[in-house]
Tab-separated table of C-alpha atoms and ligand atoms in Angstrom:
chain	number	residue	atom	x	y	z
A	17	MET	CA	63.841	-109.044	32.068
A	18	SER	CA	61.060	-107.043	33.710
A	19	ALA	CA	58.192	-105.743	31.616
A	20	ALA	CA	59.005	-102.046	31.411
A	21	ALA	CA	62.731	-102.018	31.946
A	22	LEU	CA	65.039	-99.716	29.985
A	23	HIS	CA	68.266	-101.191	28.688
A	24	VAL	CA	70.890	-98.998	27.050
A	25	ARG	CA	73.903	-100.686	25.491
A	26	GLY	CA	76.983	-99.108	23.937
A	27	LEU	CA	75.365	-95.758	23.275
A	28	THR	CA	77.632	-93.320	21.467
A	29	ALA	CA	76.324	-89.901	20.437
A	30	GLY	CA	77.569	-86.456	19.570
A	31	TYR	CA	77.223	-83.200	17.737
A	32	GLY	CA	79.110	-82.985	14.443
A	33	PRO	CA	82.749	-83.608	15.295
A	34	VAL	CA	82.074	-83.621	19.073
A	35	THR	CA	81.555	-87.002	20.718
A	36	ALA	CA	79.520	-86.261	23.840
A	37	LEU	CA	78.667	-89.835	24.904
A	38	ARG	CA	80.903	-92.830	24.425
A	39	ASP	CA	79.839	-96.449	24.793
A	40	VAL	CA	77.356	-95.827	27.594
A	41	SER	CA	75.412	-98.769	28.995
A	42	LEU	CA	72.834	-98.498	31.739
A	43	ASP	CA	69.637	-100.050	33.025
A	44	VAL	CA	66.501	-98.714	34.627
A	45	PRO	CA	64.529	-101.624	36.095
A	46	GLU	CA	60.754	-101.314	36.019
A	47	GLY	CA	59.554	-99.027	38.808
A	48	ALA	CA	63.058	-97.889	39.771
A	49	CYS	CA	64.496	-94.421	40.259
A	50	VAL	CA	67.975	-94.348	38.759
A	51	ALA	CA	70.243	-91.301	38.882
A	52	VAL	CA	72.898	-90.115	36.459
A	53	LEU	CA	75.381	-87.774	38.099
A	54	GLY	CA	78.117	-85.727	36.528
A	55	GLY	CA	79.451	-82.218	36.236
A	56	ASN	CA	78.734	-79.664	33.584
A	57	GLY	CA	79.390	-81.046	30.099
A	58	ALA	CA	79.579	-84.683	31.231
A	59	GLY	CA	76.957	-85.720	28.664
A	60	LYS	CA	73.891	-86.039	30.912
A	61	SER	CA	71.539	-84.020	28.700
A	62	THR	CA	72.898	-85.730	25.600
A	63	LEU	CA	71.984	-89.076	27.155
A	64	LEU	CA	68.376	-88.040	27.746
A	65	ARG	CA	68.139	-86.486	24.283
A	66	ALA	CA	69.434	-89.704	22.764
A	67	LEU	CA	66.780	-91.671	24.676
A	68	SER	CA	63.921	-89.350	23.685
A	69	ARG	CA	65.322	-89.140	20.154
A	70	THR	CA	65.440	-85.341	20.302
A	71	LEU	CA	69.185	-85.026	19.634
A	72	ALA	CA	68.535	-83.887	16.066
A	73	PHE	CA	66.790	-80.750	17.382
A	74	HIS	CA	70.142	-79.834	18.941
A	75	GLY	CA	72.236	-80.655	15.889
A	76	GLY	CA	73.283	-84.024	17.272
A	77	ALA	CA	72.833	-87.691	16.487
A	78	ALA	CA	73.241	-91.109	18.053
A	79	ARG	CA	76.012	-92.996	16.289
A	80	ALA	CA	75.998	-96.451	17.835
A	81	GLY	CA	74.295	-98.530	20.447
A	82	THR	CA	70.912	-99.967	21.263
A	83	VAL	CA	68.063	-98.801	23.467
A	84	THR	CA	65.235	-101.140	24.411
A	85	PHE	CA	62.215	-100.413	26.555
A	86	ALA	CA	59.709	-103.048	27.583
A	87	GLY	CA	61.528	-105.437	25.290
A	88	ARG	CA	61.113	-103.203	22.277
A	89	PRO	CA	63.916	-101.408	20.404
A	90	LEU	CA	63.531	-97.609	20.544
A	91	HIS	CA	66.529	-96.483	18.503
A	92	GLY	CA	65.238	-95.429	15.111
A	93	LEU	CA	61.829	-94.256	16.323
A	94	PRO	CA	60.818	-90.566	15.950
A	95	PRO	CA	60.292	-88.535	19.177
A	96	ASP	CA	56.482	-88.760	19.143
A	97	ARG	CA	56.635	-92.561	18.973
A	98	ILE	CA	58.983	-92.558	21.957
A	99	VAL	CA	56.293	-90.745	23.963
A	100	VAL	CA	53.707	-93.267	22.815
A	101	ALA	CA	56.106	-96.047	23.852
A	102	GLY	CA	55.982	-94.603	27.386
A	103	LEU	CA	59.043	-92.369	27.759
A	104	CYS	CA	58.619	-88.666	28.542
A	105	HIS	CA	61.504	-86.229	28.703
A	106	VAL	CA	61.429	-83.138	30.910
A	107	PRO	CA	64.194	-81.106	29.286
A	108	GLU	CA	66.879	-79.025	30.891
A	109	GLY	CA	65.703	-75.492	31.657
A	110	ARG	CA	61.992	-76.473	31.871
A	111	GLN	CA	61.082	-75.169	28.358
A	112	VAL	CA	57.496	-74.320	29.226
A	113	PHE	CA	55.507	-72.390	26.616
A	114	ALA	CA	55.786	-68.987	28.309
A	115	ARG	CA	52.979	-67.244	26.425
A	116	MET	CA	50.524	-70.069	26.830
A	117	THR	CA	48.431	-70.607	29.936
A	118	VAL	CA	49.311	-73.250	32.484
A	119	GLU	CA	46.241	-75.184	31.368
A	120	ASP	CA	47.267	-75.111	27.702
A	121	ASN	CA	50.807	-76.194	28.567
A	122	LEU	CA	49.350	-79.240	30.290
A	123	ARG	CA	47.017	-79.885	27.390
A	124	ALA	CA	49.980	-79.810	25.006
A	125	GLY	CA	51.557	-82.620	27.029
A	126	ALA	CA	48.532	-84.816	26.418
A	127	LEU	CA	48.530	-84.508	22.616
A	128	THR	CA	49.905	-87.977	22.057
A	129	ALA	CA	47.877	-89.552	24.874
A	130	ALA	CA	44.624	-91.417	24.462
A	131	ARG	CA	41.694	-89.070	25.052
A	132	SER	CA	40.196	-91.428	27.598
A	133	GLY	CA	43.146	-91.074	29.959
A	134	ARG	CA	43.418	-87.278	29.931
A	135	ALA	CA	41.047	-86.419	32.753
A	136	ALA	CA	42.717	-88.891	35.097
A	137	ALA	CA	46.166	-87.608	34.122
A	138	LEU	CA	45.091	-84.008	34.782
A	139	ALA	CA	43.624	-84.965	38.145
A	140	ARG	CA	46.904	-86.650	39.096
A	141	VAL	CA	48.913	-83.580	38.054
A	142	HIS	CA	46.640	-81.251	40.029
A	143	GLU	CA	46.908	-83.478	43.056
A	144	LEU	CA	50.699	-83.522	42.863
A	145	PHE	CA	50.928	-79.804	42.100
A	146	PRO	CA	47.842	-77.960	43.413
A	147	VAL	CA	49.395	-74.647	42.354
A	148	LEU	CA	48.930	-75.672	38.712
A	149	ALA	CA	45.186	-75.890	39.300
A	150	ASP	CA	45.161	-72.527	41.100
A	151	ARG	CA	47.081	-70.870	38.261
A	152	ALA	CA	45.403	-72.727	35.393
A	153	ARG	CA	44.573	-69.560	33.446
A	154	GLN	CA	47.795	-67.704	34.098
A	155	ARG	CA	50.514	-67.462	31.510
A	156	ALA	CA	53.269	-69.959	32.231
A	157	GLY	CA	55.910	-67.242	31.844
A	158	LEU	CA	54.576	-65.543	34.977
A	159	LEU	CA	55.223	-68.558	37.197
A	160	SER	CA	58.274	-68.731	39.477
A	161	GLY	CA	61.162	-71.001	38.504
A	162	GLY	CA	59.977	-73.713	40.856
A	163	GLU	CA	56.414	-73.504	39.578
A	164	GLN	CA	57.678	-73.695	35.997
A	165	GLN	CA	59.570	-76.845	36.937
A	166	MET	CA	56.344	-78.262	38.381
A	167	LEU	CA	54.594	-77.364	35.136
A	168	ALA	CA	57.311	-79.019	33.049
A	169	VAL	CA	56.988	-82.214	35.101
A	170	GLY	CA	53.193	-81.968	35.055
A	171	ARG	CA	53.166	-81.545	31.292
A	172	ALA	CA	55.220	-84.720	30.902
A	173	LEU	CA	52.893	-86.614	33.251
A	174	MET	CA	49.931	-85.699	31.040
A	175	ALA	CA	51.149	-88.355	28.591
A	176	SER	CA	51.001	-90.939	31.436
A	177	PRO	CA	54.603	-92.068	30.942
A	178	ARG	CA	55.939	-95.341	32.263
A	179	LEU	CA	59.429	-93.836	32.445
A	180	LEU	CA	60.081	-90.171	33.205
A	181	LEU	CA	63.391	-88.703	31.993
A	182	LEU	CA	64.196	-85.727	34.215
A	183	ASP	CA	66.991	-83.320	33.300
A	184	GLU	CA	68.276	-81.405	36.344
A	185	PRO	CA	64.919	-80.565	37.902
A	186	SER	CA	66.627	-78.804	40.826
A	187	LEU	CA	68.835	-76.520	38.722
A	188	GLY	CA	68.540	-72.861	39.666
A	189	LEU	CA	66.004	-73.468	42.432
A	190	ALA	CA	66.317	-72.351	46.050
A	191	PRO	CA	67.033	-75.322	48.358
A	192	LEU	CA	63.512	-75.384	49.780
A	193	MET	CA	61.943	-75.496	46.319
A	194	ALA	CA	64.467	-78.115	45.145
A	195	ALA	CA	63.454	-80.236	48.145
A	196	ARG	CA	59.775	-79.883	47.242
A	197	ILE	CA	60.460	-80.972	43.679
A	198	ALA	CA	62.447	-83.913	45.051
A	199	ASP	CA	59.501	-84.907	47.240
A	200	THR	CA	57.210	-84.981	44.220
A	201	VAL	CA	59.696	-86.995	42.185
A	202	ARG	CA	59.684	-89.531	45.037
A	203	GLU	CA	55.886	-89.508	45.042
A	204	ILE	CA	55.659	-89.959	41.261
A	205	ASN	CA	58.057	-92.894	41.518
A	206	ALA	CA	56.099	-94.382	44.427
A	207	GLN	CA	52.981	-94.251	42.241
A	208	GLY	CA	54.720	-96.641	39.852
A	209	THR	CA	56.381	-94.417	37.256
A	210	SER	CA	60.040	-95.282	36.682
A	211	VAL	CA	62.428	-92.324	36.797
A	212	LEU	CA	65.780	-91.653	35.165
A	213	LEU	CA	67.011	-88.575	37.004
A	214	VAL	CA	69.922	-86.539	35.690
A	215	GLU	CA	71.420	-84.212	38.294
A	216	GLN	CA	74.470	-82.167	39.154
A	217	ASN	CA	73.001	-82.041	42.641
A	218	ALA	CA	74.378	-85.417	43.668
A	219	ALA	CA	73.203	-85.182	47.269
A	220	LEU	CA	69.609	-84.751	46.177
A	221	ALA	CA	69.799	-87.408	43.459
A	222	LEU	CA	71.408	-90.022	45.703
A	223	ARG	CA	68.632	-89.562	48.248
A	224	LEU	CA	65.996	-90.310	45.615
A	225	ALA	CA	67.614	-93.042	43.571
A	226	SER	CA	68.247	-96.685	44.340
A	227	HIS	CA	71.077	-96.953	41.815
A	228	ALA	CA	73.299	-94.326	40.218
A	229	TYR	CA	75.760	-93.870	37.393
A	230	VAL	CA	78.480	-91.246	37.254
A	231	LEU	CA	79.264	-89.775	33.837
A	232	GLU	CA	82.608	-88.149	33.170
A	233	VAL	CA	83.421	-86.695	29.763
A	234	GLY	CA	80.782	-88.859	28.160
A	235	GLU	CA	81.690	-92.174	29.761
A	236	VAL	CA	80.370	-94.114	32.724
A	237	ALA	CA	83.130	-93.641	35.324
A	238	ALA	CA	81.352	-95.344	38.212
A	239	GLU	CA	78.064	-96.991	39.040
A	240	GLY	CA	76.480	-98.768	41.927
A	241	PRO	CA	73.754	-98.735	44.547
A	242	ALA	CA	73.065	-95.127	45.521
A	243	ALA	CA	73.945	-95.798	49.157
A	244	GLU	CA	77.350	-97.181	48.161
A	245	LEU	CA	78.127	-94.240	45.895
A	246	ALA	CA	77.017	-91.828	48.601
A	247	ALA	CA	79.517	-93.491	50.934
A	248	SER	CA	82.391	-93.495	48.427
A	249	ASP	CA	85.169	-91.013	49.252
A	250	GLU	CA	85.643	-90.193	45.589
A	251	VAL	CA	81.967	-89.342	45.062
A	252	ARG	CA	81.797	-87.450	48.340
A	253	ARG	CA	84.785	-85.329	47.429
A	254	ARG	CA	84.004	-84.750	43.767
A	255	TYR	CA	80.221	-84.517	43.797
A	256	LEU	CA	79.059	-83.944	47.342
A	257	GLY	CA	81.501	-81.153	48.132
A	258	VAL	CA	83.024	-82.969	51.097
A	259	VAL	CA	86.587	-81.739	51.451
A	260	ASP	CA	89.165	-84.345	52.345
A	261	GLU	CA	92.528	-82.613	52.422
A	262	GLN	CA	94.636	-85.713	51.840
A	263	ALA	CA	92.544	-86.745	48.869
A	264	ALA	CA	92.675	-83.201	47.528
A	265	ALA	CA	96.477	-83.262	47.750
A	266	ASP	CA	96.526	-86.687	46.040
A	267	SER	CA	94.674	-85.441	43.023
A	268	ALA	CA	96.677	-82.441	41.905
A	269	PRO	CA	95.232	-81.020	38.668
A	270	ALA	CA	97.714	-82.845	36.423
A	271	ARG	CA	96.542	-86.247	37.620
A	272	VAL	CA	93.769	-87.842	35.653
A	273	PRO	CA	91.509	-89.878	37.914
A	274	HIS	CA	91.541	-93.497	36.866
A	275	LEU	CA	88.612	-95.825	36.748
A	276	ALA	CA	90.279	-98.327	39.026
A	277	ARG	CA	90.375	-95.751	41.789
A	278	TRP	CA	86.596	-95.643	41.700
A	279	GLU	CA	86.331	-99.360	42.092
A	280	ASP	CA	88.801	-99.268	44.999
A	281	ALA	CA	86.630	-96.765	46.817
B	238	ADP	N1	73.882	-78.528	20.825
B	238	ADP	C1	75.172	-78.839	20.991
B	238	ADP	N2	76.068	-78.661	19.983
B	238	ADP	C2	77.378	-78.993	20.135
B	238	ADP	N3	77.902	-79.509	21.263
B	238	ADP	C3	77.068	-79.711	22.302
B	238	ADP	C4	75.671	-79.384	22.216
B	238	ADP	N4	75.096	-79.701	23.396
B	238	ADP	C5	76.086	-80.185	24.166
B	238	ADP	N5	77.262	-80.201	23.519
B	238	ADP	C6	78.553	-80.692	24.038
B	238	ADP	O1	78.401	-82.063	24.390
B	238	ADP	C7	79.047	-82.334	25.621
B	238	ADP	C8	78.036	-82.858	26.622
B	238	ADP	O2	77.067	-81.845	26.882
B	238	ADP	P1	75.766	-82.103	27.719
B	238	ADP	O3	75.169	-83.395	27.340
B	238	ADP	O4	74.923	-80.890	27.592
B	238	ADP	O5	76.357	-82.224	29.211
B	238	ADP	P2	75.652	-82.042	30.624
B	238	ADP	O6	74.177	-82.103	30.413
B	238	ADP	O7	76.187	-83.164	31.435
B	238	ADP	O8	76.080	-80.714	31.151
B	238	ADP	C9	79.713	-81.039	26.054
B	238	ADP	O9	81.033	-81.074	25.612
B	238	ADP	C10	78.924	-79.993	25.311
B	238	ADP	O10	79.718	-78.860	25.052
B	239	MG	MG1	72.713	-80.773	30.888
């Protein structure tokens, strides 16, 4: 087992009567970029919330399963201890503090970090995202969507995470901006930070990740090396928008795709 690997086993979570994740197991080896793909409502955000222990803020809870990071169990810890343990979650929809300045948003990300590491973390963020240095005194709400995404990622990096949990960083961005964000995710990963990347944009995610999981209605429907998933007909048709007329005819709406078909692919 590598030093800072994440291991999730049998994770089941939901909101009141709704079960949003069922028996999910996955691994993020130390230093890896792993993607979780899936359509709207597949349970991707619930997975990240369960890992960062923020499900309760959304009226949810984890019901079963274990999560270990660097050999240490995380289930049961409060969200601030998860950050101290090295996991930082960049939530869906950025969630920057719109009325606060860019600088203060970044400072807020460093609250749980050791004081000694803050200057280096800020320098790294400014190097990755020079615009955040240029706009330091502007209100975050005045930034463009792409810049707000940079700020959300930068804020998470201020805690010097060992594993970054990214929830749909490309959502709502123009293709050029999504590509820029993708480049920085690659750079962050190359600098040694592990990444668990949740995306509906499968093409983008499969370019960044070495390994990927596909979630469907809360369960892992497929997994494998990113290159293999990118080559799978099923993934290409369902997630990469590649139209194969025969396959489309084969899966009339009444047919429920079966797991075995994934493995055949
Ligand atoms: N705060 C919530 N309260 C109740 N149900 C929720 C809440 N958030 C998500 N869900 C439900 O949980 C399931 C998974 O949602 P989610 O994890 O947000 O999926 P994804 O991020 O893949 O779009 C969906 O059925 C969704 O409607
Ligand atoms: Mg989501």
